[in-house]
């Protein structure tokens, strides 16, 4: 090997890992830093594979993140600034939600342990009863007022 | 079927409110005055029933669900504007207690599900009831759901055309996604429910409940 050949071989040996590293995809793993949100209907059915958009408080016009919920209706994001992040989940049938998530509060809270699928809770049963009571109150009140005043105009 | 808060811009919600609010006030004054006191218990019960059945989701293949509306019955028994007033109340309660729909989109939802749907159903019934009573009721309820669905899909499609930031899906995606469950499940269920409920009400022979 000539001197020039030896130098070239040495240069390749030094630079090859760097060149290879330019295309290498690295990763960083952090736990309990992301905020996860699950979208589901009142009866517990999840919005699986629903389209969503996420807006950072730093730029409320251009989505910070776009994608689809997973099979279980979850989406996750890692906030890079504190404040209220806007999440919009859109089902093809026009259902969905549009809400703000407080990144400060979510990051300060301890990670949820063993959280399971949404289930039928007391609120799930009570809320329809509250709704029924409200409708009954409107019509009952109207009848009571009319009966008190007399039905003649 | 409800459009949620945040999916429609003020360009649509404000004109919808401008139509809905005076129409609601006029309809309430016209149909819920003292002369209606005898009908109010039945109307109230049917409104509560509509509220309940709108909370029951019917699973549809493809990972979504649909639900009945249930106010065509009120349109056929009393008047489409009675259905409009009652459905508006149902939507308000749902927005306040359930987070279903929303206050900003109340005008749009009420006009679609409370007015256009029941009005179409009532017109279909008017056209067919002399041919066959039960078929006319079924077709009326079926048509009511389809028209309400079309109106909601139209509002969402219009929003996408005006500003996709509010609603990112085009009408070409939303329309079939909403109409297929509506045509194959919700419409049929609404028709069956309306025919069944009407036959029960007839048997009960309640005062003020007639369908000529």
CSV table of C-alpha atoms in Angstrom, one decimal:
chain,number,residue,atom,x,y,z
A,1,UNK,CA,0.0,0.0,0.0
A,2,UNK,CA,1.3,3.4,-0.9
A,3,UNK,CA,1.4,6.2,1.6
A,4,UNK,CA,-1.5,7.9,-0.1
A,5,UNK,CA,-3.5,4.7,0.0
A,6,UNK,CA,-2.7,4.3,3.7
A,7,UNK,CA,-3.9,7.9,4.4
A,8,UNK,CA,-7.1,7.3,2.5
A,9,UNK,CA,-7.8,4.1,4.4
A,10,UNK,CA,-7.2,5.9,7.7
A,11,UNK,CA,-9.6,8.7,6.7
A,12,UNK,CA,-12.3,6.3,5.7
A,13,UNK,CA,-11.8,4.4,9.0
A,14,UNK,CA,-12.2,7.7,11.0
A,15,UNK,CA,-15.1,9.2,9.0
A,16,UNK,CA,-17.2,6.1,8.2
A,17,UNK,CA,-18.9,6.0,11.6
A,18,UNK,CA,-19.7,9.7,11.4
A,19,UNK,CA,-21.1,9.3,7.9
A,20,UNK,CA,-23.2,6.3,9.0
A,21,UNK,CA,-24.3,8.3,12.0
A,22,UNK,CA,-25.8,11.0,9.8
A,23,UNK,CA,-28.5,8.6,8.7
A,24,UNK,CA,-28.9,6.8,12.0
A,25,UNK,CA,-32.2,7.5,13.8
A,26,UNK,CA,-31.7,7.8,17.5
A,27,UNK,CA,-34.4,7.7,20.1
A,28,UNK,CA,-35.0,9.1,23.6
A,29,UNK,CA,-37.3,7.4,26.0
A,30,UNK,CA,-39.0,9.3,28.8
A,31,UNK,CA,-41.7,8.1,31.0
A,32,UNK,CA,-44.5,10.0,32.6
A,33,UNK,CA,-43.9,13.2,30.6
A,34,UNK,CA,-46.5,12.8,27.9
A,35,UNK,CA,-50.1,13.8,28.3
A,36,UNK,CA,-52.6,11.2,27.1
A,37,UNK,CA,-56.2,11.8,26.3
A,38,UNK,CA,-58.9,9.3,25.5
A,39,UNK,CA,-62.0,10.2,23.5
A,40,UNK,CA,-65.1,8.2,24.0
A,41,UNK,CA,-68.9,8.4,23.8
A,42,UNK,CA,-71.1,8.6,26.8
A,43,UNK,CA,-71.9,4.9,26.5
A,44,UNK,CA,-68.2,4.0,26.7
A,45,UNK,CA,-67.6,3.4,23.0
A,46,UNK,CA,-64.2,4.9,22.1
A,47,UNK,CA,-63.4,7.1,19.1
A,48,UNK,CA,-60.9,4.8,17.5
A,49,UNK,CA,-58.7,6.0,14.6
A,50,UNK,CA,-60.4,9.4,14.8
A,51,UNK,CA,-58.6,12.4,13.3
A,52,UNK,CA,-57.2,14.9,15.7
A,53,UNK,CA,-55.4,18.2,15.7
A,54,UNK,CA,-53.4,19.7,18.6
A,55,UNK,CA,-52.6,23.4,19.0
A,56,UNK,CA,-49.9,24.7,21.2
A,57,UNK,CA,-50.6,27.8,23.3
A,58,UNK,CA,-47.5,29.3,21.6
A,59,UNK,CA,-49.2,29.1,18.2
A,60,UNK,CA,-52.9,28.6,18.2
A,61,UNK,CA,-53.2,28.7,14.4
A,62,UNK,CA,-50.9,26.0,13.0
A,63,UNK,CA,-51.3,22.5,14.5
A,64,UNK,CA,-48.5,21.4,16.6
A,65,UNK,CA,-49.4,17.8,16.0
A,66,UNK,CA,-51.9,16.0,13.8
A,67,UNK,CA,-52.8,12.4,13.6
A,68,UNK,CA,-55.3,9.7,14.5
A,69,UNK,CA,-56.3,8.3,17.8
A,70,UNK,CA,-55.2,4.7,18.4
A,71,UNK,CA,-57.5,1.7,18.4
A,72,UNK,CA,-58.5,2.4,22.0
A,73,UNK,CA,-59.3,6.0,21.3
A,74,UNK,CA,-56.0,7.4,22.9
A,75,UNK,CA,-53.8,10.2,21.7
A,76,UNK,CA,-50.7,11.5,23.4
A,77,UNK,CA,-48.4,14.5,23.1
A,78,UNK,CA,-45.4,15.9,24.9
A,79,UNK,CA,-45.9,19.6,25.7
A,80,UNK,CA,-42.9,21.8,25.2
A,81,UNK,CA,-44.4,24.9,26.7
A,82,UNK,CA,-46.8,25.3,29.6
A,83,UNK,CA,-50.3,26.6,29.2
A,84,UNK,CA,-53.6,25.5,27.7
A,85,UNK,CA,-53.2,23.2,24.7
A,86,UNK,CA,-56.2,22.8,22.5
A,87,UNK,CA,-57.2,19.3,21.3
A,88,UNK,CA,-59.7,18.8,18.6
A,89,UNK,CA,-60.9,15.2,17.9
A,90,UNK,CA,-63.1,14.8,14.8
A,91,UNK,CA,-65.0,11.6,14.0
A,92,UNK,CA,-66.0,11.2,10.4
A,93,UNK,CA,-69.7,11.3,11.4
A,94,UNK,CA,-69.3,14.8,12.8
A,95,UNK,CA,-69.0,13.7,16.4
A,96,UNK,CA,-66.0,14.8,18.4
A,97,UNK,CA,-64.7,17.1,21.0
A,98,UNK,CA,-62.8,20.4,21.2
A,99,UNK,CA,-61.2,21.1,24.6
A,100,UNK,CA,-58.3,22.7,26.3
A,101,UNK,CA,-55.8,20.7,28.3
A,102,UNK,CA,-53.8,22.5,31.0
A,103,UNK,CA,-50.2,21.2,30.5
A,104,UNK,CA,-49.1,22.6,33.8
A,105,UNK,CA,-51.7,20.8,35.8
A,106,UNK,CA,-51.3,17.6,33.8
A,107,UNK,CA,-47.5,17.6,34.2
A,108,UNK,CA,-47.7,18.4,38.0
A,109,UNK,CA,-50.2,15.6,38.7
A,110,UNK,CA,-48.8,12.1,39.6
A,111,UNK,CA,-49.0,9.6,36.8
A,112,UNK,CA,-52.2,7.6,36.7
A,113,UNK,CA,-51.9,4.0,37.8
A,114,UNK,CA,-53.9,1.2,36.5
A,115,UNK,CA,-56.4,3.4,34.7
A,116,UNK,CA,-58.8,1.2,32.8
A,117,UNK,CA,-61.3,1.6,30.0
A,118,UNK,CA,-64.1,4.0,30.6
A,119,UNK,CA,-66.9,2.3,32.4
A,120,UNK,CA,-70.5,3.0,33.4
A,121,UNK,CA,-70.1,5.2,36.4
A,122,UNK,CA,-72.6,6.8,38.8
A,123,UNK,CA,-72.4,10.0,36.7
A,124,UNK,CA,-73.4,8.0,33.6
A,125,UNK,CA,-76.6,7.0,35.3
A,126,UNK,CA,-77.2,10.3,37.2
A,127,UNK,CA,-76.8,12.7,34.3
A,128,UNK,CA,-79.8,11.4,32.3
A,129,UNK,CA,-81.9,11.7,35.4
A,130,UNK,CA,-80.8,15.3,35.9
A,131,UNK,CA,-81.7,15.9,32.3
A,132,UNK,CA,-85.1,14.3,32.7
A,133,UNK,CA,-85.7,16.3,35.9
A,134,UNK,CA,-84.9,19.5,34.0
A,135,UNK,CA,-87.4,18.7,31.3
A,136,UNK,CA,-90.0,17.7,33.8
A,137,UNK,CA,-89.4,20.9,35.7
A,138,UNK,CA,-89.9,23.0,32.6
A,139,UNK,CA,-93.2,21.3,31.6
A,140,UNK,CA,-94.4,20.9,35.2
A,141,UNK,CA,-93.7,24.5,35.9
A,142,UNK,CA,-95.6,25.6,32.8
A,143,UNK,CA,-98.6,23.5,33.7
A,144,UNK,CA,-98.5,24.8,37.3
A,145,UNK,CA,-98.3,28.4,36.2
A,146,UNK,CA,-101.2,28.1,33.7
A,147,UNK,CA,-103.4,26.2,36.2
A,148,UNK,CA,-102.8,28.8,38.8
A,149,UNK,CA,-103.7,31.7,36.5
A,150,UNK,CA,-106.6,29.8,34.9
A,151,UNK,CA,-106.7,28.3,31.5
A,152,UNK,CA,-108.7,31.1,29.9
A,153,UNK,CA,-106.6,33.6,28.0
B,1,UNK,CA,-75.6,13.6,14.9
B,2,UNK,CA,-75.1,16.6,17.1
B,3,UNK,CA,-72.5,19.1,15.9
B,4,UNK,CA,-70.1,19.7,18.9
B,5,UNK,CA,-69.0,23.0,20.1
B,6,UNK,CA,-65.9,24.3,18.3
B,7,UNK,CA,-66.7,22.6,15.0
B,8,UNK,CA,-68.5,25.5,13.5
B,9,UNK,CA,-67.4,29.1,13.2
B,10,UNK,CA,-69.4,32.2,14.0
B,11,UNK,CA,-69.9,32.7,10.3
B,12,UNK,CA,-72.4,29.8,10.6
B,13,UNK,CA,-73.4,29.8,14.3
B,14,UNK,CA,-74.5,33.5,14.5
B,15,UNK,CA,-76.8,33.4,11.4
B,16,UNK,CA,-78.2,30.1,12.7
B,17,UNK,CA,-78.9,31.8,16.1
B,18,UNK,CA,-80.5,34.7,14.3
B,19,UNK,CA,-83.0,32.4,12.6
B,20,UNK,CA,-83.4,30.0,15.6
B,21,UNK,CA,-84.1,32.5,18.4
B,22,UNK,CA,-87.0,34.5,17.0
B,23,UNK,CA,-88.5,31.4,15.5
B,24,UNK,CA,-88.3,29.5,18.8
B,25,UNK,CA,-89.8,32.4,20.6
B,26,UNK,CA,-92.7,32.7,18.1
B,27,UNK,CA,-93.3,29.0,18.1
B,28,UNK,CA,-93.3,28.7,21.9
B,29,UNK,CA,-95.7,31.6,22.1
B,30,UNK,CA,-98.0,30.1,19.5
B,31,UNK,CA,-98.0,26.5,20.6
B,32,UNK,CA,-97.3,26.6,24.3
B,33,UNK,CA,-99.8,29.2,25.5
B,34,UNK,CA,-102.5,28.6,28.1
B,35,UNK,CA,-104.6,26.9,25.4
B,36,UNK,CA,-102.1,24.1,25.4
B,37,UNK,CA,-102.2,23.3,29.1
B,38,UNK,CA,-104.1,20.0,28.5
B,39,UNK,CA,-101.5,18.8,26.0
B,40,UNK,CA,-98.5,19.8,28.0
B,41,UNK,CA,-98.2,16.6,30.1
B,42,UNK,CA,-98.1,14.4,27.0
B,43,UNK,CA,-95.8,16.8,25.1
B,44,UNK,CA,-93.5,16.9,28.2
B,45,UNK,CA,-93.5,13.1,28.4
B,46,UNK,CA,-92.7,12.7,24.7
B,47,UNK,CA,-90.0,15.3,25.0
B,48,UNK,CA,-88.5,13.5,28.0
B,49,UNK,CA,-88.7,10.2,25.9
B,50,UNK,CA,-86.9,11.9,23.0
B,51,UNK,CA,-84.2,13.0,25.4
B,52,UNK,CA,-83.8,9.5,26.7
B,53,UNK,CA,-83.7,7.8,23.3
B,54,UNK,CA,-81.2,10.3,22.0
B,55,UNK,CA,-78.8,9.1,24.7
B,56,UNK,CA,-79.0,5.5,23.5
B,57,UNK,CA,-76.3,4.8,21.0
B,58,UNK,CA,-76.9,2.2,18.2
B,59,UNK,CA,-73.6,0.6,17.2
B,60,UNK,CA,-72.9,0.7,13.5
B,61,UNK,CA,-70.3,-1.4,11.7
B,62,UNK,CA,-67.2,0.7,11.0
B,63,UNK,CA,-66.5,1.8,14.6
B,64,UNK,CA,-69.1,4.5,15.0
B,65,UNK,CA,-72.7,4.7,16.3
B,66,UNK,CA,-75.9,6.6,15.7
B,67,UNK,CA,-79.0,7.4,17.6
B,68,UNK,CA,-82.6,8.2,17.2
B,69,UNK,CA,-84.1,11.7,17.5
B,70,UNK,CA,-87.7,10.9,18.4
B,71,UNK,CA,-89.4,14.2,17.9
B,72,UNK,CA,-91.1,13.3,14.6
B,73,UNK,CA,-93.8,11.9,16.8
B,74,UNK,CA,-94.4,15.4,18.2
B,75,UNK,CA,-94.5,16.9,14.7
B,76,UNK,CA,-97.1,14.4,13.6
B,77,UNK,CA,-99.3,14.6,16.7
B,78,UNK,CA,-99.2,18.3,17.2
B,79,UNK,CA,-97.2,20.5,14.8
B,80,UNK,CA,-93.6,20.6,13.4
B,81,UNK,CA,-93.0,23.8,15.4
B,82,UNK,CA,-93.9,21.9,18.6
B,83,UNK,CA,-91.2,19.4,17.7
B,84,UNK,CA,-88.9,22.3,17.1
B,85,UNK,CA,-89.5,23.9,20.5
B,86,UNK,CA,-89.2,20.6,22.3
B,87,UNK,CA,-86.1,19.4,20.4
B,88,UNK,CA,-84.4,22.8,21.2
B,89,UNK,CA,-85.1,22.1,24.9
B,90,UNK,CA,-83.6,18.6,24.6
B,91,UNK,CA,-80.5,20.0,22.9
B,92,UNK,CA,-80.1,22.7,25.5
B,93,UNK,CA,-80.3,20.1,28.3
B,94,UNK,CA,-77.8,17.8,26.5
B,95,UNK,CA,-75.4,20.7,26.0
B,96,UNK,CA,-75.6,21.8,29.6
B,97,UNK,CA,-75.6,18.4,31.4
B,98,UNK,CA,-73.9,16.1,28.9
B,99,UNK,CA,-71.5,18.2,26.8
B,100,UNK,CA,-73.3,16.7,23.8
B,101,UNK,CA,-73.7,19.3,21.1
B,102,UNK,CA,-73.0,22.6,22.7
B,103,UNK,CA,-74.4,26.1,23.4
B,104,UNK,CA,-72.6,27.8,20.5
B,105,UNK,CA,-74.0,25.3,18.0
B,106,UNK,CA,-77.5,25.1,19.5
B,107,UNK,CA,-79.0,27.1,16.7
B,108,UNK,CA,-77.6,24.8,14.0
B,109,UNK,CA,-78.5,21.6,15.7
B,110,UNK,CA,-82.0,22.8,16.6
B,111,UNK,CA,-82.7,23.9,13.1
B,112,UNK,CA,-81.4,20.7,11.6
B,113,UNK,CA,-82.8,18.1,14.1
B,114,UNK,CA,-85.7,20.1,15.4
B,115,UNK,CA,-87.1,21.9,12.5
B,116,UNK,CA,-85.9,20.6,9.1
B,117,UNK,CA,-86.1,17.0,10.0
B,118,UNK,CA,-89.6,17.0,11.6
B,119,UNK,CA,-90.9,19.4,9.0
B,120,UNK,CA,-89.8,17.0,6.2
B,121,UNK,CA,-91.4,14.1,8.1
B,122,UNK,CA,-94.6,16.0,8.6
B,123,UNK,CA,-94.8,16.8,4.9
B,124,UNK,CA,-94.1,13.2,4.0
B,125,UNK,CA,-96.9,12.1,6.3
B,126,UNK,CA,-99.2,14.7,4.8
B,127,UNK,CA,-98.5,13.3,1.4
B,128,UNK,CA,-98.9,9.7,2.3
B,129,UNK,CA,-101.3,9.3,5.2
B,130,UNK,CA,-104.4,8.8,3.1
B,131,UNK,CA,-102.7,5.9,1.2
B,132,UNK,CA,-101.6,4.0,4.3
B,133,UNK,CA,-101.5,5.4,7.8
B,134,UNK,CA,-98.7,3.2,9.3
B,135,UNK,CA,-96.5,3.3,6.2
B,136,UNK,CA,-97.0,7.1,6.1
B,137,UNK,CA,-95.8,7.4,9.8
B,138,UNK,CA,-92.8,5.1,9.1
B,139,UNK,CA,-91.8,7.0,5.9
B,140,UNK,CA,-92.2,10.3,7.8
B,141,UNK,CA,-89.9,9.3,10.6
B,142,UNK,CA,-87.4,7.8,8.1
B,143,UNK,CA,-87.4,10.9,6.0
B,144,UNK,CA,-87.1,13.1,9.1
B,145,UNK,CA,-83.8,11.5,10.1
B,146,UNK,CA,-82.4,11.6,6.6
B,147,UNK,CA,-83.2,15.3,6.2
B,148,UNK,CA,-81.8,16.1,9.6
B,149,UNK,CA,-78.6,14.2,8.8
B,150,UNK,CA,-78.2,15.9,5.5
B,151,UNK,CA,-78.6,19.3,7.2
B,152,UNK,CA,-76.0,18.6,9.8
B,153,UNK,CA,-73.6,17.2,7.1
B,154,UNK,CA,-74.3,20.2,5.0
B,155,UNK,CA,-73.4,22.6,7.8
B,156,UNK,CA,-70.2,20.7,8.5
B,157,UNK,CA,-69.3,20.6,4.8
B,158,UNK,CA,-70.0,24.3,4.5
B,159,UNK,CA,-67.8,24.9,7.5
B,160,UNK,CA,-65.0,23.0,5.8
B,161,UNK,CA,-65.4,25.1,2.7
B,162,UNK,CA,-65.3,28.3,4.7
B,163,UNK,CA,-62.5,27.4,7.0
B,164,UNK,CA,-61.1,23.9,7.4
B,165,UNK,CA,-59.5,25.0,10.7
B,166,UNK,CA,-62.9,24.5,12.4
B,167,UNK,CA,-63.8,21.3,10.7
B,168,UNK,CA,-61.0,19.5,8.8
B,169,UNK,CA,-63.0,16.9,6.9
B,170,UNK,CA,-64.5,17.7,3.5
B,171,UNK,CA,-68.2,17.0,2.7
B,172,UNK,CA,-67.1,14.1,0.5
B,173,UNK,CA,-66.0,12.3,3.6
B,174,UNK,CA,-68.6,13.5,6.1
B,175,UNK,CA,-71.7,13.0,3.9
B,176,UNK,CA,-71.3,9.2,3.3
B,177,UNK,CA,-70.0,8.6,6.8
B,178,UNK,CA,-73.1,10.2,8.2
B,179,UNK,CA,-75.7,9.1,5.6
B,180,UNK,CA,-74.8,5.4,5.5
B,181,UNK,CA,-75.6,4.7,9.2
B,182,UNK,CA,-78.6,7.0,8.9
B,183,UNK,CA,-80.0,5.3,5.9
B,184,UNK,CA,-79.3,1.7,7.1
B,185,UNK,CA,-79.9,1.9,10.8
B,186,UNK,CA,-81.1,5.2,12.4
B,187,UNK,CA,-83.8,5.8,9.8
B,188,UNK,CA,-85.3,2.3,10.1
B,189,UNK,CA,-85.1,2.5,13.9
B,190,UNK,CA,-86.7,5.9,14.0
B,191,UNK,CA,-89.5,4.6,11.8
B,192,UNK,CA,-90.1,1.6,13.9
B,193,UNK,CA,-90.0,3.6,17.1
B,194,UNK,CA,-92.5,6.2,15.8
B,195,UNK,CA,-95.0,3.6,14.5
B,196,UNK,CA,-94.8,1.7,17.8
B,197,UNK,CA,-95.0,4.7,20.1
B,198,UNK,CA,-98.0,6.1,18.1
B,199,UNK,CA,-99.9,2.8,18.3
B,200,UNK,CA,-99.3,2.8,22.1
B,201,UNK,CA,-100.5,6.4,22.4
B,202,UNK,CA,-103.6,5.5,20.4
B,203,UNK,CA,-104.4,2.6,22.6
B,204,UNK,CA,-103.9,4.7,25.7
B,205,UNK,CA,-106.5,7.1,24.2
B,206,UNK,CA,-105.0,10.2,25.9
B,207,UNK,CA,-106.8,13.5,25.7
B,208,UNK,CA,-105.5,15.7,22.9
B,209,UNK,CA,-103.6,12.9,21.2
B,210,UNK,CA,-105.0,12.5,17.8
B,211,UNK,CA,-103.6,11.8,14.4
B,212,UNK,CA,-106.1,12.5,11.6
